[in-house]
Structure formats: C-alpha cells, structure tokens
C-alpha positions as a LaTeX table, in Angstrom:
\begin{tabular}{lrrr}
\hline
Residue & $x$ (\AA) & $y$ (\AA) & $z$ (\AA) \\
\hline
Met1 & $-31.90$ & 71.70 & $-3.85$ \\
Arg2 & $-35.08$ & 70.13 & $-2.50$ \\
Ala3 & $-37.50$ & 67.62 & $-4.09$ \\
Thr4 & $-40.81$ & 67.06 & $-2.29$ \\
Ile5 & $-43.59$ & 64.65 & $-3.24$ \\
Leu6 & $-46.96$ & 66.35 & $-3.74$ \\
Gln7 & $-49.02$ & 63.28 & $-4.66$ \\
Glu8 & $-48.63$ & 59.65 & $-5.70$ \\
Ile9 & $-51.16$ & 58.15 & $-8.10$ \\
Ser10 & $-51.59$ & 54.47 & $-8.90$ \\
Leu11 & $-51.46$ & 53.55 & $-12.59$ \\
Pro12 & $-53.64$ & 50.42 & $-12.89$ \\
Asp13 & $-53.27$ & 48.19 & $-15.95$ \\
Leu14 & $-49.93$ & 49.85 & $-16.76$ \\
Pro15 & $-47.23$ & 47.40 & $-15.69$ \\
Ser16 & $-43.63$ & 48.21 & $-14.79$ \\
Ala17 & $-43.57$ & 51.88 & $-15.83$ \\
Ser18 & $-40.13$ & 52.73 & $-17.18$ \\
Gly19 & $-40.39$ & 55.94 & $-19.19$ \\
Val20 & $-42.53$ & 59.08 & $-19.32$ \\
Glu21 & $-42.65$ & 62.15 & $-21.55$ \\
Ile22 & $-45.18$ & 64.99 & $-21.61$ \\
Ile23 & $-46.19$ & 66.67 & $-24.85$ \\
Gly24 & $-48.96$ & 69.20 & $-24.40$ \\
Asp25 & $-52.02$ & 67.57 & $-22.85$ \\
Val26 & $-50.67$ & 64.02 & $-23.16$ \\
Ala27 & $-48.32$ & 62.09 & $-20.90$ \\
Tyr28 & $-46.81$ & 59.14 & $-22.76$ \\
Val29 & $-45.66$ & 56.17 & $-20.67$ \\
Ile30 & $-43.94$ & 52.90 & $-21.52$ \\
Gly31 & $-43.48$ & 49.79 & $-19.38$ \\
Asp32 & $-40.43$ & 47.56 & $-19.60$ \\
Asp33 & $-42.51$ & 44.37 & $-19.90$ \\
Ser34 & $-45.44$ & 45.74 & $-21.91$ \\
Pro35 & $-46.01$ & 45.98 & $-25.68$ \\
Phe36 & $-47.92$ & 49.28 & $-25.44$ \\
Leu37 & $-47.30$ & 53.01 & $-25.49$ \\
Tyr38 & $-49.80$ & 54.40 & $-22.97$ \\
Gln39 & $-51.38$ & 57.85 & $-23.22$ \\
Leu40 & $-52.55$ & 59.63 & $-20.08$ \\
Ala41 & $-54.09$ & 63.05 & $-19.58$ \\
Ser42 & $-51.13$ & 65.11 & $-18.39$ \\
Ala43 & $-53.28$ & 67.21 & $-16.02$ \\
Ser44 & $-55.05$ & 64.35 & $-14.21$ \\
Leu45 & $-52.88$ & 61.36 & $-15.22$ \\
Thr46 & $-56.04$ & 59.41 & $-15.99$ \\
Ala47 & $-55.76$ & 56.64 & $-18.56$ \\
Gly48 & $-56.52$ & 57.24 & $-22.21$ \\
Ala49 & $-55.71$ & 55.39 & $-25.42$ \\
Arg50 & $-52.80$ & 53.02 & $-25.87$ \\
Leu51 & $-50.82$ & 52.19 & $-28.98$ \\
Thr52 & $-49.38$ & 48.76 & $-29.77$ \\
Leu53 & $-45.63$ & 49.00 & $-30.32$ \\
Phe54 & $-45.18$ & 45.33 & $-31.19$ \\
Glu55 & $-47.23$ & 42.15 & $-31.35$ \\
Thr56 & $-46.64$ & 39.44 & $-28.77$ \\
Ala57 & $-48.31$ & 36.25 & $-27.58$ \\
His58 & $-46.71$ & 36.55 & $-24.14$ \\
Phe59 & $-48.75$ & 39.32 & $-22.50$ \\
Ser60 & $-51.68$ & 37.18 & $-21.33$ \\
Thr61 & $-50.69$ & 37.55 & $-17.66$ \\
Gly62 & $-50.34$ & 41.32 & $-18.02$ \\
Arg63 & $-46.53$ & 41.20 & $-18.09$ \\
Ile64 & $-44.10$ & 39.76 & $-20.63$ \\
Pro65 & $-41.75$ & 37.30 & $-18.88$ \\
Lys66 & $-38.38$ & 38.76 & $-17.90$ \\
Glu67 & $-36.31$ & 36.38 & $-20.01$ \\
Ile68 & $-37.98$ & 37.44 & $-23.29$ \\
Lys69 & $-39.17$ & 40.99 & $-22.68$ \\
Leu70 & $-37.76$ & 43.81 & $-24.83$ \\
Asp71 & $-37.05$ & 45.81 & $-21.66$ \\
Leu72 & $-38.12$ & 49.14 & $-23.10$ \\
Glu73 & $-36.46$ & 51.54 & $-20.66$ \\
Cys74 & $-35.69$ & 54.63 & $-22.74$ \\
Leu75 & $-38.31$ & 57.12 & $-23.96$ \\
Thr76 & $-37.65$ & 60.59 & $-25.30$ \\
Ala77 & $-39.62$ & 63.15 & $-27.25$ \\
Leu78 & $-37.69$ & 64.88 & $-30.01$ \\
Thr79 & $-37.99$ & 66.84 & $-33.21$ \\
Thr80 & $-35.87$ & 65.68 & $-36.10$ \\
Pro81 & $-33.76$ & 68.15 & $-38.12$ \\
Ala82 & $-36.45$ & 67.83 & $-40.82$ \\
Gly83 & $-39.07$ & 69.08 & $-38.35$ \\
Glu84 & $-40.85$ & 65.78 & $-37.62$ \\
Ala85 & $-41.95$ & 65.42 & $-34.00$ \\
Gly86 & $-42.04$ & 61.98 & $-32.44$ \\
Leu87 & $-41.10$ & 59.60 & $-29.67$ \\
Leu88 & $-37.99$ & 57.44 & $-29.65$ \\
Val89 & $-38.35$ & 54.21 & $-27.63$ \\
Leu90 & $-35.27$ & 52.08 & $-26.94$ \\
Gly91 & $-34.55$ & 48.79 & $-25.20$ \\
Ser92 & $-31.91$ & 48.56 & $-22.49$ \\
Gly93 & $-29.45$ & 46.40 & $-24.45$ \\
Ala94 & $-28.82$ & 44.23 & $-21.39$ \\
Thr95 & $-29.49$ & 41.08 & $-23.49$ \\
Val96 & $-29.71$ & 40.37 & $-27.22$ \\
Ala97 & $-33.53$ & 40.43 & $-26.96$ \\
Arg98 & $-33.29$ & 43.97 & $-25.62$ \\
Glu99 & $-31.67$ & 45.52 & $-28.71$ \\
Gln100 & $-34.98$ & 46.65 & $-30.22$ \\
Gly101 & $-36.38$ & 50.15 & $-30.52$ \\
Phe102 & $-39.23$ & 52.10 & $-32.13$ \\
Trp103 & $-39.83$ & 55.47 & $-33.74$ \\
Val104 & $-43.36$ & 56.80 & $-33.21$ \\
Pro105 & $-44.19$ & 59.94 & $-35.22$ \\
Leu106 & $-46.67$ & 62.34 & $-33.68$ \\
Pro107 & $-48.63$ & 63.67 & $-36.65$ \\
Gly108 & $-51.05$ & 66.01 & $-34.90$ \\
Ala109 & $-51.19$ & 68.52 & $-32.07$ \\
Ser110 & $-53.76$ & 66.31 & $-30.32$ \\
Gly111 & $-51.08$ & 63.71 & $-29.64$ \\
Ala112 & $-52.80$ & 61.04 & $-31.73$ \\
Thr113 & $-50.40$ & 58.42 & $-33.01$ \\
Ala114 & $-50.88$ & 56.40 & $-36.16$ \\
Ser115 & $-47.66$ & 54.57 & $-37.05$ \\
Val116 & $-44.84$ & 52.67 & $-35.37$ \\
Tyr117 & $-41.50$ & 52.04 & $-37.06$ \\
Pro118 & $-39.26$ & 49.29 & $-35.59$ \\
Leu119 & $-35.56$ & 50.06 & $-35.18$ \\
Ser120 & $-32.73$ & 47.57 & $-34.90$ \\
Leu121 & $-30.28$ & 48.78 & $-32.26$ \\
Ser122 & $-27.65$ & 46.05 & $-32.57$ \\
Gly123 & $-25.12$ & 48.13 & $-34.51$ \\
Leu124 & $-25.37$ & 51.16 & $-32.24$ \\
Tyr125 & $-25.33$ & 49.04 & $-29.09$ \\
Ala126 & $-22.23$ & 47.16 & $-30.26$ \\
Ala127 & $-20.50$ & 50.54 & $-30.58$ \\
Leu128 & $-21.68$ & 51.57 & $-27.10$ \\
Arg129 & $-20.35$ & 48.33 & $-25.61$ \\
Arg130 & $-16.92$ & 49.20 & $-26.94$ \\
Glu131 & $-17.08$ & 52.39 & $-24.87$ \\
Leu132 & $-17.80$ & 50.58 & $-21.58$ \\
Pro133 & $-15.17$ & 50.04 & $-18.89$ \\
Thr134 & $-13.88$ & 46.49 & $-18.48$ \\
Gly135 & $-16.38$ & 44.28 & $-16.66$ \\
Ile136 & $-19.37$ & 46.59 & $-17.21$ \\
Ser137 & $-22.41$ & 45.34 & $-19.16$ \\
Leu138 & $-24.58$ & 47.58 & $-21.30$ \\
Asn139 & $-27.76$ & 48.56 & $-19.45$ \\
Leu140 & $-29.39$ & 51.73 & $-20.78$ \\
Glu141 & $-32.05$ & 53.14 & $-18.48$ \\
Ala142 & $-32.99$ & 56.51 & $-19.98$ \\
Ala143 & $-32.80$ & 58.77 & $-23.00$ \\
Ala144 & $-33.19$ & 62.49 & $-23.55$ \\
Ala145 & $-32.79$ & 64.73 & $-26.57$ \\
Ser146 & $-31.76$ & 68.34 & $-26.89$ \\
Ala147 & $-32.01$ & 70.18 & $-30.19$ \\
Thr148 & $-28.62$ & 68.82 & $-31.24$ \\
Glu149 & $-27.80$ & 65.73 & $-29.15$ \\
Leu150 & $-29.22$ & 62.33 & $-28.27$ \\
Leu151 & $-28.30$ & 61.45 & $-24.68$ \\
Leu152 & $-28.32$ & 57.86 & $-23.42$ \\
Phe153 & $-27.84$ & 56.99 & $-19.76$ \\
Gln154 & $-25.99$ & 53.83 & $-18.72$ \\
Arg155 & $-26.84$ & 52.41 & $-15.33$ \\
Thr156 & $-24.56$ & 49.90 & $-13.65$ \\
Val157 & $-26.15$ & 48.76 & $-10.40$ \\
Gly158 & $-23.83$ & 48.24 & $-7.49$ \\
Ser159 & $-20.87$ & 49.98 & $-9.16$ \\
Ala160 & $-19.95$ & 53.65 & $-9.30$ \\
Ala161 & $-17.80$ & 52.91 & $-12.38$ \\
Gly162 & $-20.73$ & 52.43 & $-14.72$ \\
Asn163 & $-22.85$ & 55.56 & $-14.40$ \\
Leu164 & $-22.15$ & 56.89 & $-17.88$ \\
Leu165 & $-23.72$ & 59.40 & $-20.23$ \\
Phe166 & $-23.34$ & 58.72 & $-23.94$ \\
Arg167 & $-23.61$ & 61.90 & $-26.05$ \\
Met168 & $-24.21$ & 61.60 & $-29.78$ \\
Pro169 & $-25.14$ & 64.08 & $-32.51$ \\
Leu170 & $-28.89$ & 63.84 & $-32.94$ \\
Ala171 & $-29.11$ & 64.12 & $-36.72$ \\
Ala172 & $-26.36$ & 61.58 & $-37.43$ \\
Thr173 & $-27.75$ & 59.12 & $-34.89$ \\
Leu174 & $-31.26$ & 59.27 & $-36.33$ \\
Asp175 & $-29.88$ & 58.88 & $-39.84$ \\
Tyr176 & $-28.05$ & 55.73 & $-38.75$ \\
Leu177 & $-31.00$ & 54.22 & $-36.86$ \\
Gln178 & $-33.40$ & 54.93 & $-39.71$ \\
His179 & $-31.03$ & 53.54 & $-42.38$ \\
Arg180 & $-30.34$ & 56.82 & $-44.15$ \\
Ala181 & $-26.63$ & 56.42 & $-43.34$ \\
Thr182 & $-24.28$ & 53.50 & $-42.67$ \\
Gln183 & $-21.71$ & 55.50 & $-40.69$ \\
Leu184 & $-22.02$ & 55.16 & $-36.92$ \\
Pro185 & $-22.40$ & 58.48 & $-35.11$ \\
Asp186 & $-19.60$ & 59.87 & $-32.99$ \\
Ile187 & $-19.95$ & 58.84 & $-29.35$ \\
Gln188 & $-18.67$ & 60.83 & $-26.39$ \\
Arg189 & $-18.67$ & 59.08 & $-23.02$ \\
Gln190 & $-18.82$ & 60.92 & $-19.70$ \\
His191 & $-18.54$ & 59.31 & $-16.27$ \\
Tyr192 & $-20.53$ & 60.66 & $-13.32$ \\
Leu193 & $-20.27$ & 60.04 & $-9.58$ \\
Leu194 & $-23.77$ & 59.85 & $-8.09$ \\
Pro195 & $-24.71$ & 59.98 & $-4.40$ \\
Ser196 & $-25.16$ & 56.84 & $-2.28$ \\
Ile197 & $-27.60$ & 55.49 & 0.28 \\
Asp198 & $-26.33$ & 53.10 & 2.96 \\
Gly199 & $-23.09$ & 52.78 & 1.03 \\
Lys200 & $-24.86$ & 51.74 & $-2.20$ \\
Pro201 & $-24.28$ & 54.09 & $-5.17$ \\
Ala202 & $-27.23$ & 55.45 & $-7.11$ \\
Gly203 & $-27.63$ & 54.67 & $-10.80$ \\
Phe204 & $-29.18$ & 56.77 & $-13.55$ \\
Ser205 & $-32.87$ & 55.99 & $-14.11$ \\
Gly206 & $-34.45$ & 58.88 & $-16.05$ \\
Gly207 & $-33.80$ & 62.03 & $-18.03$ \\
Thr208 & $-35.70$ & 64.73 & $-19.89$ \\
Trp209 & $-34.81$ & 67.98 & $-21.63$ \\
Phe210 & $-36.93$ & 70.99 & $-20.69$ \\
Ala211 & $-36.29$ & 74.72 & $-21.12$ \\
Asn212 & $-32.60$ & 74.14 & $-21.87$ \\
Arg213 & $-32.10$ & 72.07 & $-18.75$ \\
Leu214 & $-31.47$ & 68.35 & $-18.42$ \\
Phe215 & $-33.54$ & 66.95 & $-15.53$ \\
Ile216 & $-32.45$ & 63.52 & $-14.32$ \\
Thr217 & $-33.43$ & 60.89 & $-11.79$ \\
Ala218 & $-31.40$ & 58.18 & $-10.12$ \\
Ser219 & $-32.29$ & 55.33 & $-7.80$ \\
Val220 & $-30.46$ & 53.05 & $-5.41$ \\
Glu221 & $-31.02$ & 49.31 & $-5.65$ \\
Asp222 & $-29.26$ & 46.66 & $-3.57$ \\
Thr223 & $-28.17$ & 44.36 & $-6.39$ \\
Gln224 & $-25.07$ & 43.67 & $-8.47$ \\
Asp225 & $-26.95$ & 42.34 & $-11.51$ \\
Ala226 & $-28.20$ & 44.29 & $-14.55$ \\
Val227 & $-31.10$ & 41.86 & $-15.01$ \\
Leu228 & $-32.04$ & 40.73 & $-11.47$ \\
Asp229 & $-33.84$ & 43.17 & $-9.15$ \\
Gly230 & $-32.88$ & 44.05 & $-5.60$ \\
Ala231 & $-34.24$ & 45.96 & $-2.61$ \\
Val232 & $-34.88$ & 49.64 & $-3.38$ \\
Leu233 & $-33.29$ & 52.08 & $-0.93$ \\
Gly234 & $-34.43$ & 55.41 & $-2.37$ \\
Ser235 & $-34.31$ & 57.80 & $-5.33$ \\
Phe236 & $-32.86$ & 61.17 & $-6.33$ \\
Val237 & $-33.74$ & 63.97 & $-8.74$ \\
Gly238 & $-31.78$ & 66.94 & $-10.04$ \\
Ile239 & $-30.07$ & 68.71 & $-12.93$ \\
Leu240 & $-27.11$ & 67.59 & $-15.03$ \\
Asp241 & $-25.02$ & 70.40 & $-16.53$ \\
Leu242 & $-24.12$ & 69.54 & $-20.11$ \\
Thr243 & $-21.68$ & 72.44 & $-20.53$ \\
Asn244 & $-18.90$ & 70.43 & $-18.85$ \\
Arg245 & $-17.72$ & 67.97 & $-21.49$ \\
Ser246 & $-14.93$ & 66.45 & $-19.40$ \\
Ala247 & $-14.45$ & 62.69 & $-19.58$ \\
Asp248 & $-13.18$ & 62.58 & $-15.99$ \\
Pro249 & $-15.55$ & 61.35 & $-13.26$ \\
Leu250 & $-17.85$ & 64.27 & $-12.52$ \\
Pro251 & $-19.63$ & 64.47 & $-9.14$ \\
Leu252 & $-23.37$ & 65.16 & $-9.29$ \\
Val253 & $-25.27$ & 66.87 & $-6.49$ \\
Leu254 & $-28.85$ & 65.58 & $-6.46$ \\
Ala255 & $-31.81$ & 65.98 & $-4.13$ \\
Lys256 & $-33.04$ & 62.90 & $-2.30$ \\
Leu257 & $-36.74$ & 62.47 & $-2.99$ \\
Gln258 & $-38.72$ & 62.97 & 0.19 \\
Leu259 & $-42.26$ & 63.04 & 1.53 \\
Pro260 & $-43.77$ & 66.31 & 2.84 \\
Asp261 & $-42.81$ & 65.37 & 6.42 \\
Gly262 & $-39.18$ & 65.01 & 5.39 \\
Ile263 & $-39.10$ & 61.20 & 5.44 \\
Pro264 & $-37.11$ & 59.81 & 2.49 \\
Tyr265 & $-39.19$ & 58.20 & $-0.25$ \\
Arg266 & $-38.24$ & 54.56 & $-0.80$ \\
Gly267 & $-39.84$ & 53.97 & $-4.20$ \\
Lys268 & $-37.93$ & 53.09 & $-7.36$ \\
Val269 & $-38.16$ & 56.08 & $-9.70$ \\
Glu270 & $-37.76$ & 55.06 & $-13.33$ \\
Ser271 & $-38.23$ & 58.26 & $-15.34$ \\
Val272 & $-39.03$ & 61.97 & $-15.23$ \\
Ala273 & $-40.96$ & 64.55 & $-17.23$ \\
Val274 & $-41.54$ & 68.23 & $-16.47$ \\
Arg275 & $-45.20$ & 69.18 & $-16.25$ \\
Arg276 & $-44.73$ & 72.91 & $-15.71$ \\
Arg277 & $-42.47$ & 75.67 & $-14.46$ \\
Ile278 & $-43.93$ & 77.08 & $-11.24$ \\
Ala279 & $-41.54$ & 79.99 & $-10.70$ \\
Glu280 & $-37.87$ & 80.83 & $-11.06$ \\
Asn281 & $-35.95$ & 77.60 & $-10.32$ \\
Arg282 & $-39.15$ & 75.79 & $-9.23$ \\
Tyr283 & $-40.71$ & 73.07 & $-11.35$ \\
Glu284 & $-43.45$ & 70.49 & $-11.09$ \\
Leu285 & $-42.29$ & 67.07 & $-12.24$ \\
Val286 & $-44.04$ & 63.82 & $-13.08$ \\
Leu287 & $-42.03$ & 60.75 & $-12.13$ \\
Val288 & $-43.03$ & 57.16 & $-12.78$ \\
Thr289 & $-42.13$ & 54.25 & $-10.53$ \\
Asp290 & $-41.91$ & 50.48 & $-10.81$ \\
Asp291 & $-42.20$ & 48.19 & $-7.78$ \\
Asp292 & $-40.56$ & 45.24 & $-9.64$ \\
Ala293 & $-43.80$ & 43.28 & $-9.19$ \\
Gly294 & $-45.73$ & 44.89 & $-12.04$ \\
Gly295 & $-47.17$ & 47.81 & $-10.06$ \\
Ser296 & $-46.67$ & 51.38 & $-11.29$ \\
Thr297 & $-47.33$ & 54.84 & $-9.93$ \\
Ala298 & $-47.02$ & 58.45 & $-11.08$ \\
Val299 & $-45.43$ & 60.74 & $-8.52$ \\
Leu300 & $-45.98$ & 64.49 & $-8.64$ \\
Val301 & $-42.94$ & 66.32 & $-7.28$ \\
Glu302 & $-42.00$ & 69.93 & $-6.71$ \\
Ile303 & $-38.30$ & 70.57 & $-7.12$ \\
Gln304 & $-36.61$ & 73.78 & $-6.03$ \\
Leu305 & $-33.16$ & 74.19 & $-7.53$ \\
\hline
\end{tabular}
C-alpha cells in the first residue's frame, strides 16, 4: 500500500479543519473550534457558502477558545432508512461541553442546506464511556456510516489501548438521537493496533465509507492528553476491513503518508473523503489537516491499495 501527496492547498478563513465529506460537487468541511459548516467546490476546493451550525459570541478572533469549544470532530454523510440524505456532525465528548451534535438534511442535489437540528449526545456518550477500558477518556475523532451501521472512532493519544471502533446499528442510533426511541442502540466495541512513529502509537483521526470500503486515517501526536496538543510526528491512511467482528486487538496495516520524493509527511491529518476512483485499487483522496494553531489545509492524495 502506498499513499502519495499530489497537492496541498491552504484553506484560509477555515480554522482547525476536523472533518470532510464529499457529496457530488460539494466538499463539506467542519472545524473543531468553528460554528460553521463550510462548503467547498470538490473539484477545485475553492471556498463557497457556509452554514451556521450554532450561534456563539466567542468567534470574534476566528477561533472559539479551547475551554468552551464544542470540538466538532466527527462528520459523516448518510442516508437514513427513510431515504433522507444528510450530514451528521458530532462533538468529541472529551468534556461535557463537547457532547453536542447536529443533523443537517441535504434537501437538493445542488448540496444547498436549509436547516440544522441540534442533537444532545449525553445519553449516547454515557453509554460509550461504559465501554471504555479503565483509565481511558472518551475522545471521538471520526465518524463514518455504511448502509446499516454508524461507526465512531475513539482516539486515545499516547496509548495503544484506546484505539477503538464503536459499531452501532444505523437506524436504531438515529432513532435514539432524534428522539423517536428511548432505547439505546446496541454497541459493539473493537480494539485496533495501529502503527507507530518513533515509538509513539498512531490514533484514529478520520473515516469515510466509499464503494463498500472503509477508508481511514490516523496520526501520531506526542502527547498523553485528550485535550492538550503535542508535536505531530506523521500520519497514515488505509483501509479497515469490517468483515472481522472480533473484539480482540486487531493489527492494522496502513500506509505512511509521504511526499512525492518519498519523504514522510509530518502534517496532522484530521479526516478523509474519497474524491474519485482512478483505477482498480487506486483512489484519489481529499484529506484535511489542522496545525493546532488555527491553520488548515486540504491534501490531495493518491492511494494504491
């Protein structure tokens, strides 16, 4: 497996990119300290409209302060069992303030959005915390959705014990989040062993479902804290096979992201979307990065599986 950067594009006025999904001609991006859902042209990644997810008086500097931000880290496109297409946006759950989410229906093929529905995540996140190993704090970094499952990725920086995938039935989870049911969905937890850089284990950072494959990203950060940032050592991209439902630690083989000259890329990849299939087992990906200082980029990558 090989993942090579084709181009890196700055995303001005889009702070701390944390999630990306592509639907047709639109690339949707969220930032973990921003109140907006950004819309970019998927072909050029030039800025377009933005939608307000929530009102805040704390964005005057261009970034919501860390101690009060919603930390919106998880973004996935999905179609409900009733046929409604939309975007699910979720906070990380690392603090009480980060237990907020949003459902954004996509009413038209043009990608125009009209409504935002807030979601309280406290009940679901309390259930997820009960599934965590002792000493591990909830810190969700990515979401993806197949036709039948909602997939949430737990990242525990500095510890190989906390790279978990939570698998839940999509219909039951949406019913619970949107108050059509009071019963919590069933939760299956799977533990994965990710590669390391300089002895530091990678942690999940992004996921997307495309053509019956789950594409994922992971990054390596030199920190032991779910809230505080650390030096970024590099990032990985690859495929996670969902057919193995074992709860035992499962090793993942991922490709280290590299520049065309073979030098490892040292940026902090936060999310992944598939822009197109180039050929058999070759895909063009759009990754978004966050430099922990408010700067964001989009990285075009070719991956050969």
